[in-house]
Amino acid sequence: MLKRIDAALEEVRKPVSTANGLPNVFYTEAATFAEEREAVLFANWSAIGFASDIAGPGEAMPIDFAGMPLLAVRDREGTVRVFQNTCRHRGMILIEEKRTITGAIRCPYHSWSYALDGELRATPHVGGPGHNMHDDICREALGLIEIRSHIWRDVIFVNVSGNAPDFEIYAADLIERWREFDQPLFFGGADSAFQLEVDCNWKLAVENYCESYHLPWVHPGLNSYSRLEDHYHIEAPGLYSGQGTHVYRPMIDESGSRFADFAGLHSRWESAAEYIALYPNVLFGVHRDHAYAIILQPVSHERTIEHVAIYYASADMLAGDRAELRAANSGMWKAVFEEDIFVVEGMQRGRHGVRFDGGRFSPVMDGPTHLFHAWVADQFVAAGHGA
Amino acid sequence: MGRGSIDAALLDAHARHDHAALVSLYAQAADMFEESGEEDAACFYLTHAYVFALEQGLPQQAGLHARLCAKGRDRPRDGQGIGSAAPSYPWARRPHHLPW
């Protein structure tokens, strides 16, 4: 089996014109998902949540990241940290639901308690009833396990292995590409966030997002003003891929009002927009007047939750008089993303066709999707497959 | 409040998840046992009062912790308490009683 996978990975890593896609087991087998968790999701900078979801001091949010329990916490100085959501004593889950911590994180089992910076502050009865210390229990060595994290464009990224380059290096190319958009983002709030639960492997959502080939077939409404030939590929091998359009038009309400633009953008953004998958699991979109991020939460090898958040260029766009326009914008994107569900779920079911060979790519239209497949294959090779 | 009353009040506060009340009730229980010379029982309840105060970031945490430290049941820590506006650890000045 391993030799078959190794051989298939080499097929994936060929140029797009002759490559095959990743083999079925990458979508249909829990064992491969477990390997992928280490080689792809934990070894790189993966997205786990939005910083705006823990906006206030002391807010703490448990996150299941491919089965690993994490806890994102904002301390009273505003710093966000990510910890393993596991008590250092008996391994109990510390926080079950999002809430505000006013003091310490107290384990509900034996009440070992941690400060928001992870320091172990109390070990009640650890030396016997009413004796809260013991020579063999060194609190300094038993703080919460912190997971390396970084926030970019409101997305909380983690590198579980701790071995990836610093995020600024890992994502340097995309950070530079979108340098103009490196300005404050204003999260639209409850009317600008939604989730979609889909019965597919998380990679299928990336693959579908990367390419414009499907737009006229799956999103005929978009195609009415954004034709296939108006799109271009975005290809950064080993880093990210996606698509751009030359014909973006801002949404305008009945009174002629629209969202404010981000400041100082080059004139090309008047009608351009870009949609990029930063590997492994976050999908970004930027437009002159709004941006969004979609975090793909891999629940299992056949289930994914898509977390969508939409952002605007100024605080004024969050006012009540813009609520209708924000809702319309959210509704438009939700409708587009929902149109993709039958595709990603259909590909998931199709992957159970045991004689499917991973598929052939269009040498012209599927470049960005192939780059993602090749990157995943590269991660497996780096983890010891093939070669 | 007698021991039986405190026990009942503690159960009720636990059932209501009223952790602020737990701090007060556990501290009262600690005082009661301390007065009767039952040091281990006093420290048991004092520990619970401290942990629930720590959890909530209540200002009582400093005094409760100081009492435990003074009895050799916990150890002092440099720096601030958790959550309260300007917590301090007054064990050097008030090693025993806590008029909070």
mmCIF file of N, CA and C in Angstrom, chain A residues 76 99 101-106 111 113-117 119-125 129-133 137-140, chain B residues 19 40 43-45 47-48 50-58 61 65 68 72-75 77 80-84 89:
data_model
loop_
_atom_site.group_PDB
_atom_site.id
_atom_site.type_symbol
_atom_site.label_atom_id
_atom_site.label_comp_id
_atom_site.label_asym_id
_atom_site.label_seq_id
_atom_site.Cartn_x
_atom_site.Cartn_y
_atom_site.Cartn_z
ATOM 1 N N ARG A 76 -5.454 40.056 29.119
ATOM 2 C CA ARG A 76 -5.980 41.389 29.433
ATOM 3 C C ARG A 76 -5.204 42.510 28.741
ATOM 4 N N ARG A 99 -16.088 31.321 26.347
ATOM 5 C CA ARG A 99 -16.543 32.157 27.462
ATOM 6 C C ARG A 99 -15.443 33.141 27.850
ATOM 7 N N ILE A 101 -12.928 34.500 30.610
ATOM 8 C CA ILE A 101 -12.234 34.110 31.837
ATOM 9 C C ILE A 101 -11.949 35.395 32.616
ATOM 10 N N THR A 102 -12.542 35.529 33.782
ATOM 11 C CA THR A 102 -12.309 36.754 34.554
ATOM 12 C C THR A 102 -11.068 36.645 35.424
ATOM 13 N N GLY A 103 -10.655 35.429 35.712
ATOM 14 C CA GLY A 103 -9.469 35.251 36.555
ATOM 15 C C GLY A 103 -8.539 34.218 35.965
ATOM 16 N N ALA A 104 -8.743 32.966 36.370
ATOM 17 C CA ALA A 104 -7.863 31.898 35.916
ATOM 18 C C ALA A 104 -8.671 30.821 35.193
ATOM 19 N N ILE A 105 -7.961 30.031 34.409
ATOM 20 C CA ILE A 105 -8.562 28.868 33.754
ATOM 21 C C ILE A 105 -8.487 27.720 34.756
ATOM 22 N N ARG A 106 -9.637 27.336 35.293
ATOM 23 C CA ARG A 106 -9.658 26.286 36.325
ATOM 24 C C ARG A 106 -10.102 24.973 35.695
ATOM 25 N N SER A 111 -9.240 21.050 39.639
ATOM 26 C CA SER A 111 -9.084 22.493 39.870
ATOM 27 C C SER A 111 -7.656 23.010 39.778
ATOM 28 N N SER A 113 -5.222 25.304 38.256
ATOM 29 C CA SER A 113 -5.662 26.571 37.656
ATOM 30 C C SER A 113 -4.503 27.289 36.979
ATOM 31 N N TYR A 114 -4.807 27.872 35.823
ATOM 32 C CA TYR A 114 -3.779 28.470 34.976
ATOM 33 C C TYR A 114 -4.109 29.937 34.688
ATOM 34 N N ALA A 115 -3.075 30.772 34.664
ATOM 35 C CA ALA A 115 -3.247 32.162 34.237
ATOM 36 C C ALA A 115 -3.451 32.195 32.719
ATOM 37 N N LEU A 116 -3.876 33.341 32.215
ATOM 38 C CA LEU A 116 -4.148 33.446 30.775
ATOM 39 C C LEU A 116 -2.877 33.353 29.939
ATOM 40 N N ASP A 117 -1.725 33.508 30.570
ATOM 41 C CA ASP A 117 -0.478 33.294 29.822
ATOM 42 C C ASP A 117 -0.012 31.846 29.937
ATOM 43 N N GLU A 119 0.585 30.090 32.710
ATOM 44 C CA GLU A 119 1.296 29.716 33.934
ATOM 45 C C GLU A 119 0.396 28.929 34.882
ATOM 46 N N LEU A 120 0.917 27.852 35.418
ATOM 47 C CA LEU A 120 0.156 27.070 36.411
ATOM 48 C C LEU A 120 0.193 27.821 37.730
ATOM 49 N N ARG A 121 -0.961 28.243 38.199
ATOM 50 C CA ARG A 121 -1.025 29.094 39.391
ATOM 51 C C ARG A 121 -1.499 28.376 40.645
ATOM 52 N N ALA A 122 -2.260 27.326 40.517
ATOM 53 C CA ALA A 122 -2.753 26.657 41.728
ATOM 54 C C ALA A 122 -2.826 25.154 41.494
ATOM 55 N N THR A 123 -2.384 24.423 42.488
ATOM 56 C CA THR A 123 -2.437 22.962 42.450
ATOM 57 C C THR A 123 -3.080 22.478 43.752
ATOM 58 N N PRO A 124 -4.374 22.711 43.901
ATOM 59 C CA PRO A 124 -5.017 22.444 45.189
ATOM 60 C C PRO A 124 -4.906 20.973 45.618
ATOM 61 N N HIS A 125 -4.565 20.814 46.905
ATOM 62 C CA HIS A 125 -4.489 19.496 47.554
ATOM 63 C C HIS A 125 -3.458 18.574 46.900
ATOM 64 N N PRO A 129 -4.765 16.771 51.470
ATOM 65 C CA PRO A 129 -5.840 17.742 51.733
ATOM 66 C C PRO A 129 -5.313 19.012 52.401
ATOM 67 N N GLY A 130 -5.581 20.142 51.746
ATOM 68 C CA GLY A 130 -5.170 21.430 52.309
ATOM 69 C C GLY A 130 -3.700 21.740 52.115
ATOM 70 N N HIS A 131 -2.957 20.856 51.482
ATOM 71 C CA HIS A 131 -1.530 21.093 51.172
ATOM 72 C C HIS A 131 -1.427 21.298 49.663
ATOM 73 N N ASN A 132 -1.129 22.518 49.254
ATOM 74 C CA ASN A 132 -1.276 22.866 47.844
ATOM 75 C C ASN A 132 0.034 22.913 47.070
ATOM 76 N N MET A 133 1.053 22.325 47.648
ATOM 77 C CA MET A 133 2.334 22.225 46.937
ATOM 78 C C MET A 133 3.005 20.919 47.331
ATOM 79 N N ILE A 137 6.315 18.596 42.486
ATOM 80 C CA ILE A 137 5.443 19.268 41.517
ATOM 81 C C ILE A 137 5.977 20.679 41.284
ATOM 82 N N CYS A 138 6.625 20.862 40.156
ATOM 83 C CA CYS A 138 7.218 22.166 39.816
ATOM 84 C C CYS A 138 6.239 22.912 38.916
ATOM 85 N N ARG A 139 5.573 23.886 39.482
ATOM 86 C CA ARG A 139 4.561 24.609 38.696
ATOM 87 C C ARG A 139 5.176 25.285 37.479
ATOM 88 N N GLU A 140 6.399 25.760 37.627
ATOM 89 C CA GLU A 140 7.038 26.466 36.512
ATOM 90 C C GLU A 140 7.186 25.554 35.282
ATOM 91 N N HIS B 19 -20.200 30.850 41.852
ATOM 92 C CA HIS B 19 -18.838 30.723 42.355
ATOM 93 C C HIS B 19 -18.435 31.883 43.267
ATOM 94 N N ASP B 40 -6.118 21.332 59.527
ATOM 95 C CA ASP B 40 -6.199 20.687 58.213
ATOM 96 C C ASP B 40 -7.538 20.978 57.540
ATOM 97 N N CYS B 43 -7.576 24.530 56.320
ATOM 98 C CA CYS B 43 -6.800 24.730 55.079
ATOM 99 C C CYS B 43 -7.499 24.106 53.868
ATOM 100 N N PHE B 44 -8.212 23.032 54.110
ATOM 101 C CA PHE B 44 -8.983 22.431 53.013
ATOM 102 C C PHE B 44 -9.979 23.453 52.462
ATOM 103 N N TYR B 45 -10.745 24.061 53.392
ATOM 104 C CA TYR B 45 -11.768 25.027 52.931
ATOM 105 C C TYR B 45 -11.135 26.310 52.408
ATOM 106 N N THR B 47 -8.374 26.505 50.865
ATOM 107 C CA THR B 47 -7.901 26.191 49.504
ATOM 108 C C THR B 47 -9.027 26.381 48.495
ATOM 109 N N HIS B 48 -10.196 25.857 48.849
ATOM 110 C CA HIS B 48 -11.330 25.984 47.922
ATOM 111 C C HIS B 48 -11.732 27.443 47.733
ATOM 112 N N TYR B 50 -9.797 29.992 47.976
ATOM 113 C CA TYR B 50 -8.756 30.632 47.160
ATOM 114 C C TYR B 50 -8.913 30.271 45.681
ATOM 115 N N VAL B 51 -9.117 28.996 45.391
ATOM 116 C CA VAL B 51 -9.182 28.572 43.990
ATOM 117 C C VAL B 51 -10.368 29.219 43.271
ATOM 118 N N PHE B 52 -11.510 29.278 43.952
ATOM 119 C CA PHE B 52 -12.664 29.903 43.278
ATOM 120 C C PHE B 52 -12.477 31.424 43.142
ATOM 121 N N ALA B 53 -11.763 32.040 44.086
ATOM 122 C CA ALA B 53 -11.464 33.482 43.947
ATOM 123 C C ALA B 53 -10.478 33.716 42.806
ATOM 124 N N LEU B 54 -9.487 32.818 42.709
ATOM 125 C CA LEU B 54 -8.505 32.907 41.628
ATOM 126 C C LEU B 54 -9.202 32.761 40.275
ATOM 127 N N GLU B 55 -10.097 31.801 40.204
ATOM 128 C CA GLU B 55 -10.809 31.536 38.945
ATOM 129 C C GLU B 55 -11.565 32.772 38.463
ATOM 130 N N GLN B 56 -12.147 33.481 39.430
ATOM 131 C CA GLN B 56 -12.981 34.623 39.054
ATOM 132 C C GLN B 56 -12.235 35.946 39.029
ATOM 133 N N GLY B 57 -10.973 35.914 39.433
ATOM 134 C CA GLY B 57 -10.212 37.157 39.479
ATOM 135 C C GLY B 57 -10.685 38.090 40.574
ATOM 136 N N LEU B 58 -11.175 37.544 41.656
ATOM 137 C CA LEU B 58 -11.694 38.375 42.748
ATOM 138 C C LEU B 58 -10.550 38.885 43.623
ATOM 139 N N GLN B 61 -8.553 36.879 46.430
ATOM 140 C CA GLN B 61 -7.560 35.822 46.174
ATOM 141 C C GLN B 61 -6.244 36.109 46.884
ATOM 142 N N HIS B 65 -4.690 33.556 49.537
ATOM 143 C CA HIS B 65 -3.408 32.938 49.212
ATOM 144 C C HIS B 65 -2.392 33.230 50.305
ATOM 145 N N LEU B 68 -2.873 30.897 53.191
ATOM 146 C CA LEU B 68 -2.346 29.557 52.916
ATOM 147 C C LEU B 68 -0.827 29.540 52.979
ATOM 148 N N GLY B 72 2.033 27.614 55.525
ATOM 149 C CA GLY B 72 2.920 26.657 54.869
ATOM 150 C C GLY B 72 2.192 25.712 53.938
ATOM 151 N N ARG B 73 0.990 26.110 53.488
ATOM 152 C CA ARG B 73 0.204 25.239 52.610
ATOM 153 C C ARG B 73 0.285 25.637 51.133
ATOM 154 N N ASP B 74 0.888 26.752 50.869
ATOM 155 C CA ASP B 74 1.113 27.176 49.485
ATOM 156 C C ASP B 74 2.345 28.049 49.510
ATOM 157 N N ARG B 75 2.813 28.422 48.346
ATOM 158 C CA ARG B 75 4.030 29.218 48.333
ATOM 159 C C ARG B 75 3.774 30.567 47.665
ATOM 160 N N ARG B 77 4.267 33.870 45.433
ATOM 161 C CA ARG B 77 4.623 34.003 44.012
ATOM 162 C C ARG B 77 4.913 35.467 43.762
ATOM 163 N N GLN B 80 1.823 39.783 40.238
ATOM 164 C CA GLN B 80 0.459 40.177 40.552
ATOM 165 C C GLN B 80 -0.473 38.982 40.629
ATOM 166 N N GLY B 81 -1.618 39.243 41.213
ATOM 167 C CA GLY B 81 -2.666 38.242 41.188
ATOM 168 C C GLY B 81 -3.314 38.232 39.822
ATOM 169 N N ILE B 82 -4.413 37.562 39.718
ATOM 170 C CA ILE B 82 -5.055 37.444 38.414
ATOM 171 C C ILE B 82 -6.356 38.222 38.398
ATOM 172 N N GLY B 83 -6.460 39.123 37.465
ATOM 173 C CA GLY B 83 -7.762 39.693 37.147
ATOM 174 C C GLY B 83 -8.184 40.892 37.953
ATOM 175 N N SER B 84 -7.853 40.968 39.226
ATOM 176 C CA SER B 84 -8.327 42.091 40.013
ATOM 177 C C SER B 84 -7.539 43.346 39.645
ATOM 178 N N TYR B 89 -0.025 41.045 47.439
ATOM 179 C CA TYR B 89 0.120 39.892 48.320
ATOM 180 C C TYR B 89 0.608 40.384 49.670
#
